Protein backbone atom coordinates (compact mmCIF):
# COMPACT_ATOMS: atom_id res chain seq x y z
CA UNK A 1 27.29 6.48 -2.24
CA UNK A 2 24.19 8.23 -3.80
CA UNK A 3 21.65 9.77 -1.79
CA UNK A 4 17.81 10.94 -3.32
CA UNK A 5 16.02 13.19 -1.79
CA UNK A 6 12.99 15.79 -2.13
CA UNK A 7 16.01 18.43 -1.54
CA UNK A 8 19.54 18.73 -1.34
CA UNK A 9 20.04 21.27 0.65
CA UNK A 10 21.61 21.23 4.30
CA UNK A 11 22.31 17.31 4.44
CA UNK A 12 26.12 17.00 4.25
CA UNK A 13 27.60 14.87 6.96
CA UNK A 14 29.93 15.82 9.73
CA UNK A 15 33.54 14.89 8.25
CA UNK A 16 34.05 12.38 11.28
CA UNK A 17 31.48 10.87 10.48
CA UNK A 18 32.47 9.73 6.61
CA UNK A 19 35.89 8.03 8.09
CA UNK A 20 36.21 4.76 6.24
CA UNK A 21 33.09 4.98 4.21
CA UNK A 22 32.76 5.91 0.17
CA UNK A 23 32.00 9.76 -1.04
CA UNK A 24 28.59 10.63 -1.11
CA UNK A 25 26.48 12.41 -3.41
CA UNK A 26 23.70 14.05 -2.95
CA UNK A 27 20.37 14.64 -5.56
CA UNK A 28 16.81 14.82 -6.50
CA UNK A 29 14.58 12.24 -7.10
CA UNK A 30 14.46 14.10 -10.55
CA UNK A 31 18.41 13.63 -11.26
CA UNK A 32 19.35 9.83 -10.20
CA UNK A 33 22.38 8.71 -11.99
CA UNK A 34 22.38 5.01 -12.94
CA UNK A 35 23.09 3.19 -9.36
CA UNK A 36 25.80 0.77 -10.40
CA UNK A 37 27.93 3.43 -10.42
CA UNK A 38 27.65 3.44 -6.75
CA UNK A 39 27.80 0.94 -3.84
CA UNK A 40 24.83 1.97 -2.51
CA UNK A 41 22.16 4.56 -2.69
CA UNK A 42 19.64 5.69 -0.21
CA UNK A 43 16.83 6.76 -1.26
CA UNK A 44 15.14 9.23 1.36
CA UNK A 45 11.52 9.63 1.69
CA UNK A 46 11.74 11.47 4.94
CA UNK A 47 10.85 15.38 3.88
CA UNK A 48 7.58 16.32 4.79
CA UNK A 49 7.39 18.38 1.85
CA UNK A 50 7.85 15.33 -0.57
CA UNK A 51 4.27 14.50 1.20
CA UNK A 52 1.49 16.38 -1.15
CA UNK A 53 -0.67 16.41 -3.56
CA UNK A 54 -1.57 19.21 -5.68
CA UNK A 55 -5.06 17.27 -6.52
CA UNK A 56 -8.03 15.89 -4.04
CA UNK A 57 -6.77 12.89 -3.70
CA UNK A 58 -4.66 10.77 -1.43
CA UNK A 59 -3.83 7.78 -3.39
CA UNK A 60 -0.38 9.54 -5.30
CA UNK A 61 2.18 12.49 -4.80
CA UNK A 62 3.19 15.55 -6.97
CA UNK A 63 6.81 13.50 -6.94
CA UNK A 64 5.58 10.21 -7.90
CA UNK A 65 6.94 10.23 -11.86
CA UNK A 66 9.92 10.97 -10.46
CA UNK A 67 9.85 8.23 -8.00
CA UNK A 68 9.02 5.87 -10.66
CA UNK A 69 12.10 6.56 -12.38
CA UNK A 70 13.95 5.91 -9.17
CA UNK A 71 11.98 2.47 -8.96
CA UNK A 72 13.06 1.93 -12.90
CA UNK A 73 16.79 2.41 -12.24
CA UNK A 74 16.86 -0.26 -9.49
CA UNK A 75 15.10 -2.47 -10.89
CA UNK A 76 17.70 -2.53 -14.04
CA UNK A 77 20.51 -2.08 -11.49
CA UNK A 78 22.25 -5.36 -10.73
CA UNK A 79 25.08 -4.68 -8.04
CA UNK A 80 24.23 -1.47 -6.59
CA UNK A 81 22.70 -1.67 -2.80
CA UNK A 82 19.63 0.05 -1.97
CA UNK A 83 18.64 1.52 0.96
CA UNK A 84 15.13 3.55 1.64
CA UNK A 85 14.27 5.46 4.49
CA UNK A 86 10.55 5.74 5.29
CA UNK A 87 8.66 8.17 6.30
CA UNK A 88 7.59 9.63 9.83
CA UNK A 89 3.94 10.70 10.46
CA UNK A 90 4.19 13.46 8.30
CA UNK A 91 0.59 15.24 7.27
CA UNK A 92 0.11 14.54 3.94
CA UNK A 93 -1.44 17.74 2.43
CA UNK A 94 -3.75 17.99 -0.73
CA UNK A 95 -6.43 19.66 -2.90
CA UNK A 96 -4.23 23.09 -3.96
CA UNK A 97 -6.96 25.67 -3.89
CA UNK A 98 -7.11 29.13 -3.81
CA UNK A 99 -7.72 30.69 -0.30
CA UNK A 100 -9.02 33.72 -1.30
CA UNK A 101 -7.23 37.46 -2.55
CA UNK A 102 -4.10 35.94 -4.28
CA UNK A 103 -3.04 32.98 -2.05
CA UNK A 104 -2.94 29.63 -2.49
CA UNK A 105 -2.83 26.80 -0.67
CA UNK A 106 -3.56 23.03 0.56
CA UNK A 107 -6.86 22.88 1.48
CA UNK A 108 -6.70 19.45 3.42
CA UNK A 109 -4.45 17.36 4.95
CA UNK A 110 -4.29 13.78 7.08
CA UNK A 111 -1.69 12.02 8.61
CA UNK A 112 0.01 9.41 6.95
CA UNK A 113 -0.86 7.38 9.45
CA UNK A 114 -4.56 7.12 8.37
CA UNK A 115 -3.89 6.68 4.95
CA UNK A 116 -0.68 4.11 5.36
CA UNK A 117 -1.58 2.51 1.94
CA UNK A 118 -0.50 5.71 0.21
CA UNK A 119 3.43 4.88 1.97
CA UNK A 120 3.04 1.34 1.69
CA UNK A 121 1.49 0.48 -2.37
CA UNK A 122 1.44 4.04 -3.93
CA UNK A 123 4.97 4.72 -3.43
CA UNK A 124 6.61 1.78 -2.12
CA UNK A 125 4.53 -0.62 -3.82
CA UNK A 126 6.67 0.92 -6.74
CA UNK A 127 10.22 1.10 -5.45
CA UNK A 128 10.21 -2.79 -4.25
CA UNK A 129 9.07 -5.75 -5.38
CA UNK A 130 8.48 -6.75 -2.00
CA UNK A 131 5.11 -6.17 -0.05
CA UNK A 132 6.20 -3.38 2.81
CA UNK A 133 3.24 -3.56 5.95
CA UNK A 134 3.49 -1.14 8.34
CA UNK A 135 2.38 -0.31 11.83
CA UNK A 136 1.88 2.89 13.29
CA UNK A 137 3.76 3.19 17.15
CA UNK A 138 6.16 5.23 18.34
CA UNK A 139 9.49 3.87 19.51
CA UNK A 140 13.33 4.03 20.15
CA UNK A 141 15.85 2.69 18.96
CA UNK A 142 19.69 2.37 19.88
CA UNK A 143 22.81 1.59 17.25
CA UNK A 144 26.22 2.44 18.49
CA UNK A 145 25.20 4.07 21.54
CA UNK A 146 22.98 6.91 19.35
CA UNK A 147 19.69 6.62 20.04
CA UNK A 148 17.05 6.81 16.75
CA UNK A 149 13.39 7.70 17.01
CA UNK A 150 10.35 6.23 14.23
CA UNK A 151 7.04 6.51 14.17
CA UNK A 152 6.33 3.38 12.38
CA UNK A 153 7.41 -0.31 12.76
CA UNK A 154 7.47 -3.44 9.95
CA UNK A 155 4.68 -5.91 10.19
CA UNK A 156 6.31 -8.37 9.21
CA UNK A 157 3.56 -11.30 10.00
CA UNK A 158 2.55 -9.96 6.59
CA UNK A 159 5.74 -9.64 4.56
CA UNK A 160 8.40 -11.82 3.03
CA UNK A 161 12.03 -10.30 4.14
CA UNK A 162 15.40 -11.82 4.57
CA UNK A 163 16.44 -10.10 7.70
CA UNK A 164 15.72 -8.01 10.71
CA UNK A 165 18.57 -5.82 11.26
CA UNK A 166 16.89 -3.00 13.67
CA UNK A 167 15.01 -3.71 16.58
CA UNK A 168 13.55 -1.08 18.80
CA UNK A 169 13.47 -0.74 22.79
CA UNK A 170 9.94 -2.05 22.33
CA UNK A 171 10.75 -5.24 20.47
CA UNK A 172 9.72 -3.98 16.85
CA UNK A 173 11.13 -4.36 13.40
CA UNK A 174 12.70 -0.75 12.86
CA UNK A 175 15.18 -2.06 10.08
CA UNK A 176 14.96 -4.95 7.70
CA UNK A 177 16.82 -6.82 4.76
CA UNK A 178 14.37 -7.62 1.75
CA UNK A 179 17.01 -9.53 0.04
CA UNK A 180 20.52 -9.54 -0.71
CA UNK A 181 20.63 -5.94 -2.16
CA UNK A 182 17.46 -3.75 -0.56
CA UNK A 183 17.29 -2.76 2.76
CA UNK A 184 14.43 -0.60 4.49
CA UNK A 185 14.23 1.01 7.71
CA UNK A 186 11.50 3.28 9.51
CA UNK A 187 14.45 5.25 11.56
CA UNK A 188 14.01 8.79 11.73
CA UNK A 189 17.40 10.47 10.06
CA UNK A 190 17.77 14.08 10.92
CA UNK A 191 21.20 15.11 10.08
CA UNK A 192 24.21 13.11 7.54
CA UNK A 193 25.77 11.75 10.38
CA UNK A 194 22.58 10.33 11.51
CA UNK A 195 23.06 8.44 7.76
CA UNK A 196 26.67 7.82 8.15
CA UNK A 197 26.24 6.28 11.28
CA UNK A 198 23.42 4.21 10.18
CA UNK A 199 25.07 2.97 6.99
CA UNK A 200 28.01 1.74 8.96
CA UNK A 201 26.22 -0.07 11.37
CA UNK A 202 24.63 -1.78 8.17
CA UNK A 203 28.14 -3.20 7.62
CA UNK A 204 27.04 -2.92 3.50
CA UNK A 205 30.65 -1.91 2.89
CA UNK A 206 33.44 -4.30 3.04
CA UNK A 207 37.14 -3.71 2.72
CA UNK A 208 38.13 -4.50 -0.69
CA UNK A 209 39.49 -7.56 -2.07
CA UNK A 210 42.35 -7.05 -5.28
CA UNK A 211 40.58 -8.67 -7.94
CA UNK A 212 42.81 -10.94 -10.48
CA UNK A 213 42.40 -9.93 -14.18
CA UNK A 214 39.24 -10.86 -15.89
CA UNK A 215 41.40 -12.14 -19.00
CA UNK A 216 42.17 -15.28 -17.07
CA UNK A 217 38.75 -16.38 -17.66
CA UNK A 218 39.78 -16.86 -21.44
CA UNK A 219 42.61 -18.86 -20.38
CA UNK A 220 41.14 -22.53 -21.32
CA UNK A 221 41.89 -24.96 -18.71
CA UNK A 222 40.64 -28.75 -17.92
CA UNK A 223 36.70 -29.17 -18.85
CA UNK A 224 36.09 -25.32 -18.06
CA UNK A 225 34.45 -24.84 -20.89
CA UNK A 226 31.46 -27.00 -20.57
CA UNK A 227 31.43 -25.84 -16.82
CA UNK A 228 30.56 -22.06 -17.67
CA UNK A 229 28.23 -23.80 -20.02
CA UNK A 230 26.24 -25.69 -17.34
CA UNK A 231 27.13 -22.72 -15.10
CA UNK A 232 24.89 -20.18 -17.25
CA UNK A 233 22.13 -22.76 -17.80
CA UNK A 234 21.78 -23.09 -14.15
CA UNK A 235 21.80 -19.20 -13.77
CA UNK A 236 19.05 -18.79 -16.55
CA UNK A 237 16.93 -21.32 -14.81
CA UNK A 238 17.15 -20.06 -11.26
CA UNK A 239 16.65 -16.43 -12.28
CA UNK A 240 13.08 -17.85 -13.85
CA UNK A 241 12.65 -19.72 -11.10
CA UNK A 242 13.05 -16.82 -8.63
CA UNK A 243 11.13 -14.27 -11.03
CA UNK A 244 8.18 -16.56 -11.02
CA UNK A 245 8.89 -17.48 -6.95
CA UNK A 246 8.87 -13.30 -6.30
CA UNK A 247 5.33 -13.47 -8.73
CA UNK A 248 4.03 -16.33 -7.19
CA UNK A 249 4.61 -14.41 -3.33
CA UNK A 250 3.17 -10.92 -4.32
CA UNK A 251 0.24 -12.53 -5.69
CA UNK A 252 -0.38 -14.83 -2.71
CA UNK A 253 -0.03 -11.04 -0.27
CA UNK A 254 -2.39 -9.38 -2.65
CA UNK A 255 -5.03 -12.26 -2.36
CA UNK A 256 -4.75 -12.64 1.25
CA UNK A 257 -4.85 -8.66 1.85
CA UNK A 258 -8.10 -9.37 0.12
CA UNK A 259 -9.35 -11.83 1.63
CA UNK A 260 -8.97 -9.73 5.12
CA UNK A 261 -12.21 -8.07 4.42
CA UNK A 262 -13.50 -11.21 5.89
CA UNK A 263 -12.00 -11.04 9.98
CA UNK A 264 -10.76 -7.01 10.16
CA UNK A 265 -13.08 -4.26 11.07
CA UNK A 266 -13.28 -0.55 11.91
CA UNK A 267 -10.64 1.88 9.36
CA UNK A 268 -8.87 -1.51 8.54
CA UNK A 269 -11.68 -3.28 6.95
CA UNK A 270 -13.41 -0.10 5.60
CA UNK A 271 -9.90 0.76 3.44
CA UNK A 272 -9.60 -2.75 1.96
CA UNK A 273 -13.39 -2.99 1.40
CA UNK A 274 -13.62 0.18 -0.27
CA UNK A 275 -10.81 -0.64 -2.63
CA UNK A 276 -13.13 -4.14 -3.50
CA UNK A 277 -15.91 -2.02 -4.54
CA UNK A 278 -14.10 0.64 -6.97
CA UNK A 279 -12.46 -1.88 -8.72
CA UNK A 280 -15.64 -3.98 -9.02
CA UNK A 281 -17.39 -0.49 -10.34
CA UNK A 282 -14.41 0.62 -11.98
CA UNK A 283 -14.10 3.90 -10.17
CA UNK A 284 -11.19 6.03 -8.48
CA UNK A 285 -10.44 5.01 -4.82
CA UNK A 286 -10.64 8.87 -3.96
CA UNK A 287 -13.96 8.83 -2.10
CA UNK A 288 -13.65 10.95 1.15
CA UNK A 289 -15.25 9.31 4.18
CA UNK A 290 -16.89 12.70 5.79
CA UNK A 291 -18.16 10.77 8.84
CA UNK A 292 -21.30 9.87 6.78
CA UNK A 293 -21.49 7.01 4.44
CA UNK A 294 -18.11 5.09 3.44
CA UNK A 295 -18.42 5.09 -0.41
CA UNK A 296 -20.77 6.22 -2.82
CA UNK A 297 -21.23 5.30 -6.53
CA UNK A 298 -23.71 7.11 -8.61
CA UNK A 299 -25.35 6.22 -11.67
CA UNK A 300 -28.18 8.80 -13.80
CA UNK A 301 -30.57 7.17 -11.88
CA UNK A 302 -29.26 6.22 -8.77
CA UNK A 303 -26.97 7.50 -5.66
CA UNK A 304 -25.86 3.73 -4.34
CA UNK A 305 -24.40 5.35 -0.51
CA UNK A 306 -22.39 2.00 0.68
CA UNK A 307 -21.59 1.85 4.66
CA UNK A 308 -18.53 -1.16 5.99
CA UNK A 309 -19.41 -2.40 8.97
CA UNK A 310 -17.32 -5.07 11.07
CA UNK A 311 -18.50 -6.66 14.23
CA UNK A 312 -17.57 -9.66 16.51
CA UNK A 313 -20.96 -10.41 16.90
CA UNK A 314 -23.57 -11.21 14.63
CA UNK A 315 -25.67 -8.80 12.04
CA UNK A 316 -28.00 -6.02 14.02
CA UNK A 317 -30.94 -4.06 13.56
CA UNK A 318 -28.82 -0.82 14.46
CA UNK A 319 -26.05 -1.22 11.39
CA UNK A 320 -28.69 -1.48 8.88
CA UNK A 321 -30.90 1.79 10.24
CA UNK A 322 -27.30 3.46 10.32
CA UNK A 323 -27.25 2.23 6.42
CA UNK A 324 -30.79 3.82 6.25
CA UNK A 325 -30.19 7.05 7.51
CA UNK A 326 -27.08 8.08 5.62
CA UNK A 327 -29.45 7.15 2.54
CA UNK A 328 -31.82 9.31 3.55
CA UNK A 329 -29.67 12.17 4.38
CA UNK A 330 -28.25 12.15 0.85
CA UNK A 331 -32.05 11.93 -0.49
CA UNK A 332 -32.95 15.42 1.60
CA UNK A 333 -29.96 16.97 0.41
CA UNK A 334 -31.05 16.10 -3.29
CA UNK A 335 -32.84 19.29 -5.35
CA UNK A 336 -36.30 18.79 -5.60
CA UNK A 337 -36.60 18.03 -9.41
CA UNK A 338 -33.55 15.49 -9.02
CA UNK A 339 -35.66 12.02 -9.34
CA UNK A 340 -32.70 9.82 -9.03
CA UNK A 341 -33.77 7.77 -5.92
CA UNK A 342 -31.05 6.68 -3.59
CA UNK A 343 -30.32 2.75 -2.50
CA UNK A 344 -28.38 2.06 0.47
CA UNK A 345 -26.24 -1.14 0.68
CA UNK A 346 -24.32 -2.52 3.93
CA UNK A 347 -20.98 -4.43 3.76
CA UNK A 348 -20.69 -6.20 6.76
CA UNK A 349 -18.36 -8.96 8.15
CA UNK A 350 -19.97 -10.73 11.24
CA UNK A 351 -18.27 -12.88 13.65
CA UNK A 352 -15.21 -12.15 12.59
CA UNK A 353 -13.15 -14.12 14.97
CA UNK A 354 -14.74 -17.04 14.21
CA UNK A 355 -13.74 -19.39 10.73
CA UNK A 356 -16.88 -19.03 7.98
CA UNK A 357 -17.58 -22.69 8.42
CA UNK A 358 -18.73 -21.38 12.25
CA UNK A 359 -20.67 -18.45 11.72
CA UNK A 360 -24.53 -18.22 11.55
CA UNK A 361 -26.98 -16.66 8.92
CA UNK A 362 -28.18 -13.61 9.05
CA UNK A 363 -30.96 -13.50 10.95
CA UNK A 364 -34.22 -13.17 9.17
CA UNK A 365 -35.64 -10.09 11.15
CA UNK A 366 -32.74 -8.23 10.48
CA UNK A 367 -33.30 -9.26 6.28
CA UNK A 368 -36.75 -9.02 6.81
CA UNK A 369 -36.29 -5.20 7.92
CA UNK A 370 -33.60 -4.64 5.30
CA UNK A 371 -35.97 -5.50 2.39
CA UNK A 372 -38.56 -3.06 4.44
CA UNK A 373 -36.21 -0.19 4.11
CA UNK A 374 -34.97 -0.92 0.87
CA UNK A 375 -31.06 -1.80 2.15
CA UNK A 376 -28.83 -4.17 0.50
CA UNK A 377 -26.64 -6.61 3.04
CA UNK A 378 -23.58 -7.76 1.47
CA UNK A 379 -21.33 -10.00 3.77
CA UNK A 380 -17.80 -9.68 3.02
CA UNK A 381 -17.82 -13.35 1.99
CA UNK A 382 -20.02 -12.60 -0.64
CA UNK A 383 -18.30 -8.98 -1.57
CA UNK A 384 -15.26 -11.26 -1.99
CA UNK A 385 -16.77 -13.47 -3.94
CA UNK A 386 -17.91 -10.84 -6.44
CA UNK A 387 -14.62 -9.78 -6.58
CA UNK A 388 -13.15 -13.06 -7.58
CA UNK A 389 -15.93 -13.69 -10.31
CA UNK A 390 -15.16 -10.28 -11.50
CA UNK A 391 -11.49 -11.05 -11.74
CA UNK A 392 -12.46 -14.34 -13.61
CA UNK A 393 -14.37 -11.99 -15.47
CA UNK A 394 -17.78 -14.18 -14.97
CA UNK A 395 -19.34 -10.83 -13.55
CA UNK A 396 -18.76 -7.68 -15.09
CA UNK A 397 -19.36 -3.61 -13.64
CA UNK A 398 -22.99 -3.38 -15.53
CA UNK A 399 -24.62 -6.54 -13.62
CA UNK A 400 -22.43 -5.57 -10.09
CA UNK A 401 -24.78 -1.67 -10.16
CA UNK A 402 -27.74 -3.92 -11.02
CA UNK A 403 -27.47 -5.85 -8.47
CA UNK A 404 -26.37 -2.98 -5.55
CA UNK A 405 -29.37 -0.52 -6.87
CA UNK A 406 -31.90 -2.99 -7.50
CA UNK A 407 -31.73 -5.56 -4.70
CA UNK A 408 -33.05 -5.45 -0.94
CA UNK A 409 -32.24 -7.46 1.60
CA UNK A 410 -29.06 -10.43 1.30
CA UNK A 411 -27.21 -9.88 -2.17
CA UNK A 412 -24.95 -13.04 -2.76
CA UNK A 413 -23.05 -14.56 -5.43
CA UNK A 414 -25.84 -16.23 -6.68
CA UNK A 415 -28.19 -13.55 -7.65
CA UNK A 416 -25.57 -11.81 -9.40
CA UNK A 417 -24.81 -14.96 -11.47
CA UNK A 418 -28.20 -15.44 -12.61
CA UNK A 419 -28.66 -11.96 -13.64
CA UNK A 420 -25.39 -12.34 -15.52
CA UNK A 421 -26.88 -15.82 -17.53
């Protein structure tokens, strides 16, 4: 068995604990040895260390190249299992900086927690094919009389897995089986034994069988021949098939994550509607919410200061003055010779329990007093439908600023499709 890990250092298992399982070995992310070498290897993403970036962002790691190498060898591993611990709530710490005198150190940090899609598409999205949604909860759970604590749980309303094989106290996914060779679990592992133990109650190892000698296989006998024939067709067919099946799945997640923007609100929708608008103006998703507005996208003659708002009911006066005064505090704080003049555009999704087909208009006061005060209304309808023109590449980044710097009031698929004709 091969264990990767941030470190190696004090992980070796209690010797009782090893009784009827393989040798382990233990490395770096940075020294993986080809997995089919091994009948399984964990890879171990619980060190709160491995948790940093030395940039200001929180969309990668210092460790990810490594990572992706771990993510290449399993993909071109064919026998190997894979196991991957996840993380706890570790705070993720960024933005190296000097501190003054001669130190140095992280100037920020958040909880993983708050920024999940750093665990769950930055680094997982590259060591499994398979969409990984978590939830954030405490809870405990009990294998072979040890009790095991995680932070997080599988969602797994939004994921395609095999099987659940942890369950916590609570009645959450704590362990699951993606398919017939990667497993994941959210269990906290503190010491080797805590792994041994785990592994075994995994049941990934069984007792071996004597296999007879592979030159029988040459031995011709009856219509064998055409069989293995027919036999590899089959193989080549169904490993398409599946390829396109697993293509076919991730794409279908991916749309539907997007097309949450139009029934999630609060951190949920601001995350996914933030990552909408720097693709769609081709800019990092490294803006830092500071409380004021939720993204901002600047252009030499124009600060565009977007706010995401979602709301059960329907569109009020109050989110588009909030949308108005984060413009304006950005257009005090400019220097007095700076003419670039500052446009402020609210996302909103309205009624968001309700199917589109049910919900009203905006009401015409509220556009009427956007167009006043020079604010933009996008509904997350029509921010998705930007996105999918812009994906069919019928829209493109130059008409999207247009339309966010130039436009008051509702901005809709339309008006961006006649200023792209």
């Amino acid at each position: 068995m091969q264990v990767l890990r941030y470190s190696t250092v004090n992980n070796e298992p209690a010797a009782s604990a090893t009784d009827g399982l393989p040798e382990v070995s233990y490395r770096t992310f940075s020294e993986v040895e080809a997995l089919d070498a091994y009948n399984l290897t964990v890879v171990d993403l619980q060190d709160s260390h491995l948790w940093q970036c030395n940039y200001d962002t929180t969309i990668s790691i210092d460790e990810q190249n490594d990572l992706n190498s771990v993510a290449s060898a399993i993909e071109h591993s064919s026998d190997c299992k894979v196991l991957i611990l996840l993380p706890q709530n570790y705070a993720f710490r960024y933005d190296w900086s000097w501190q003054g005198g001669n130190d140095y150190d992280f100037d920020k940090s958040k909880p993983l927690k708050d920024i999940i899609s750093l665990v769950t598409e930055s680094v997982l999205g590259r060591l499994s094919s398979f969409p990984i949604s978590l939830t954030y909860g405490k809870s405990k759970t009990m294998i072979n009389g040890k009790c095991y604590t995680s932070d997080f749980s599988f969602n797994t309303n939004n994921m395609m897995f095999q099987n659940v094989i942890f369950e916590s106290m609570a009645n959450t996914i704590t362990g699951i089986q993606l398919n017939d060779r990667l497993f994941a679990t959210t269990l906290k592992v503190s010491t080797g034994a805590d792994l041994m133990m785990l592994v075994s109650a995994l049941n990934i190892f069984s007792p071996e069988v004597a296999e007879l000698p592979k030159w029988l296989d040459e031995v011709s006998y009856l219509n064998e021949t055409s069989l293995r024939k027919e036999l590899s067709d089959i193989e080549s067919k169904l490993n398409s098939l599946e390829a396109r099946k697993s293509e076919i799945e991730n794409t279908l997640y991916a749309n539907k994550q997007d097309k949450a923007v139009l029934c999630t609100k609060d951190k949920d929708l601001e995350e996914k509607a933030v990552a909408i608008l720097a693709k769609l103006l081709e800019v990092p998703n490294a803006f830092i919410d500071v409380k004021e507005e939720d993204f901002r996208f600047t252009t030499a003659s124009c600060i565009i200061a977007f706010e995401v708002k979602g709301c059960v009911k329907g569109l009020q006066g109050r989110h588009i003055t909030k949308t108005l005064h984060h413009a304006q505090i950005i257009q005090d704080e400019l220097e007095e010779a700076d003419e670039r003049k500052v446009k402020g555009v609210l996302i909103v999704a309205t009624e968001i329990e309700k199917p589109l087909n049910e919900r009203e208009p905006f009401p015409s006061r509220q556009l009427d007093l956007a167009r006043i005060n020079n604010i933009g209304i996008v509904s997350t309808e029509s921010l998705l439908r930007l996105y999918e023109a812009y994906q069919e590449k019928r829209l493109d980044k130059e008409v999207l600023v247009q339309l966010f710097s130039t436009i008051s009031g509702e901005i809709t698929i339309d008006d961006a499709i006649i200023r792209h004709e």
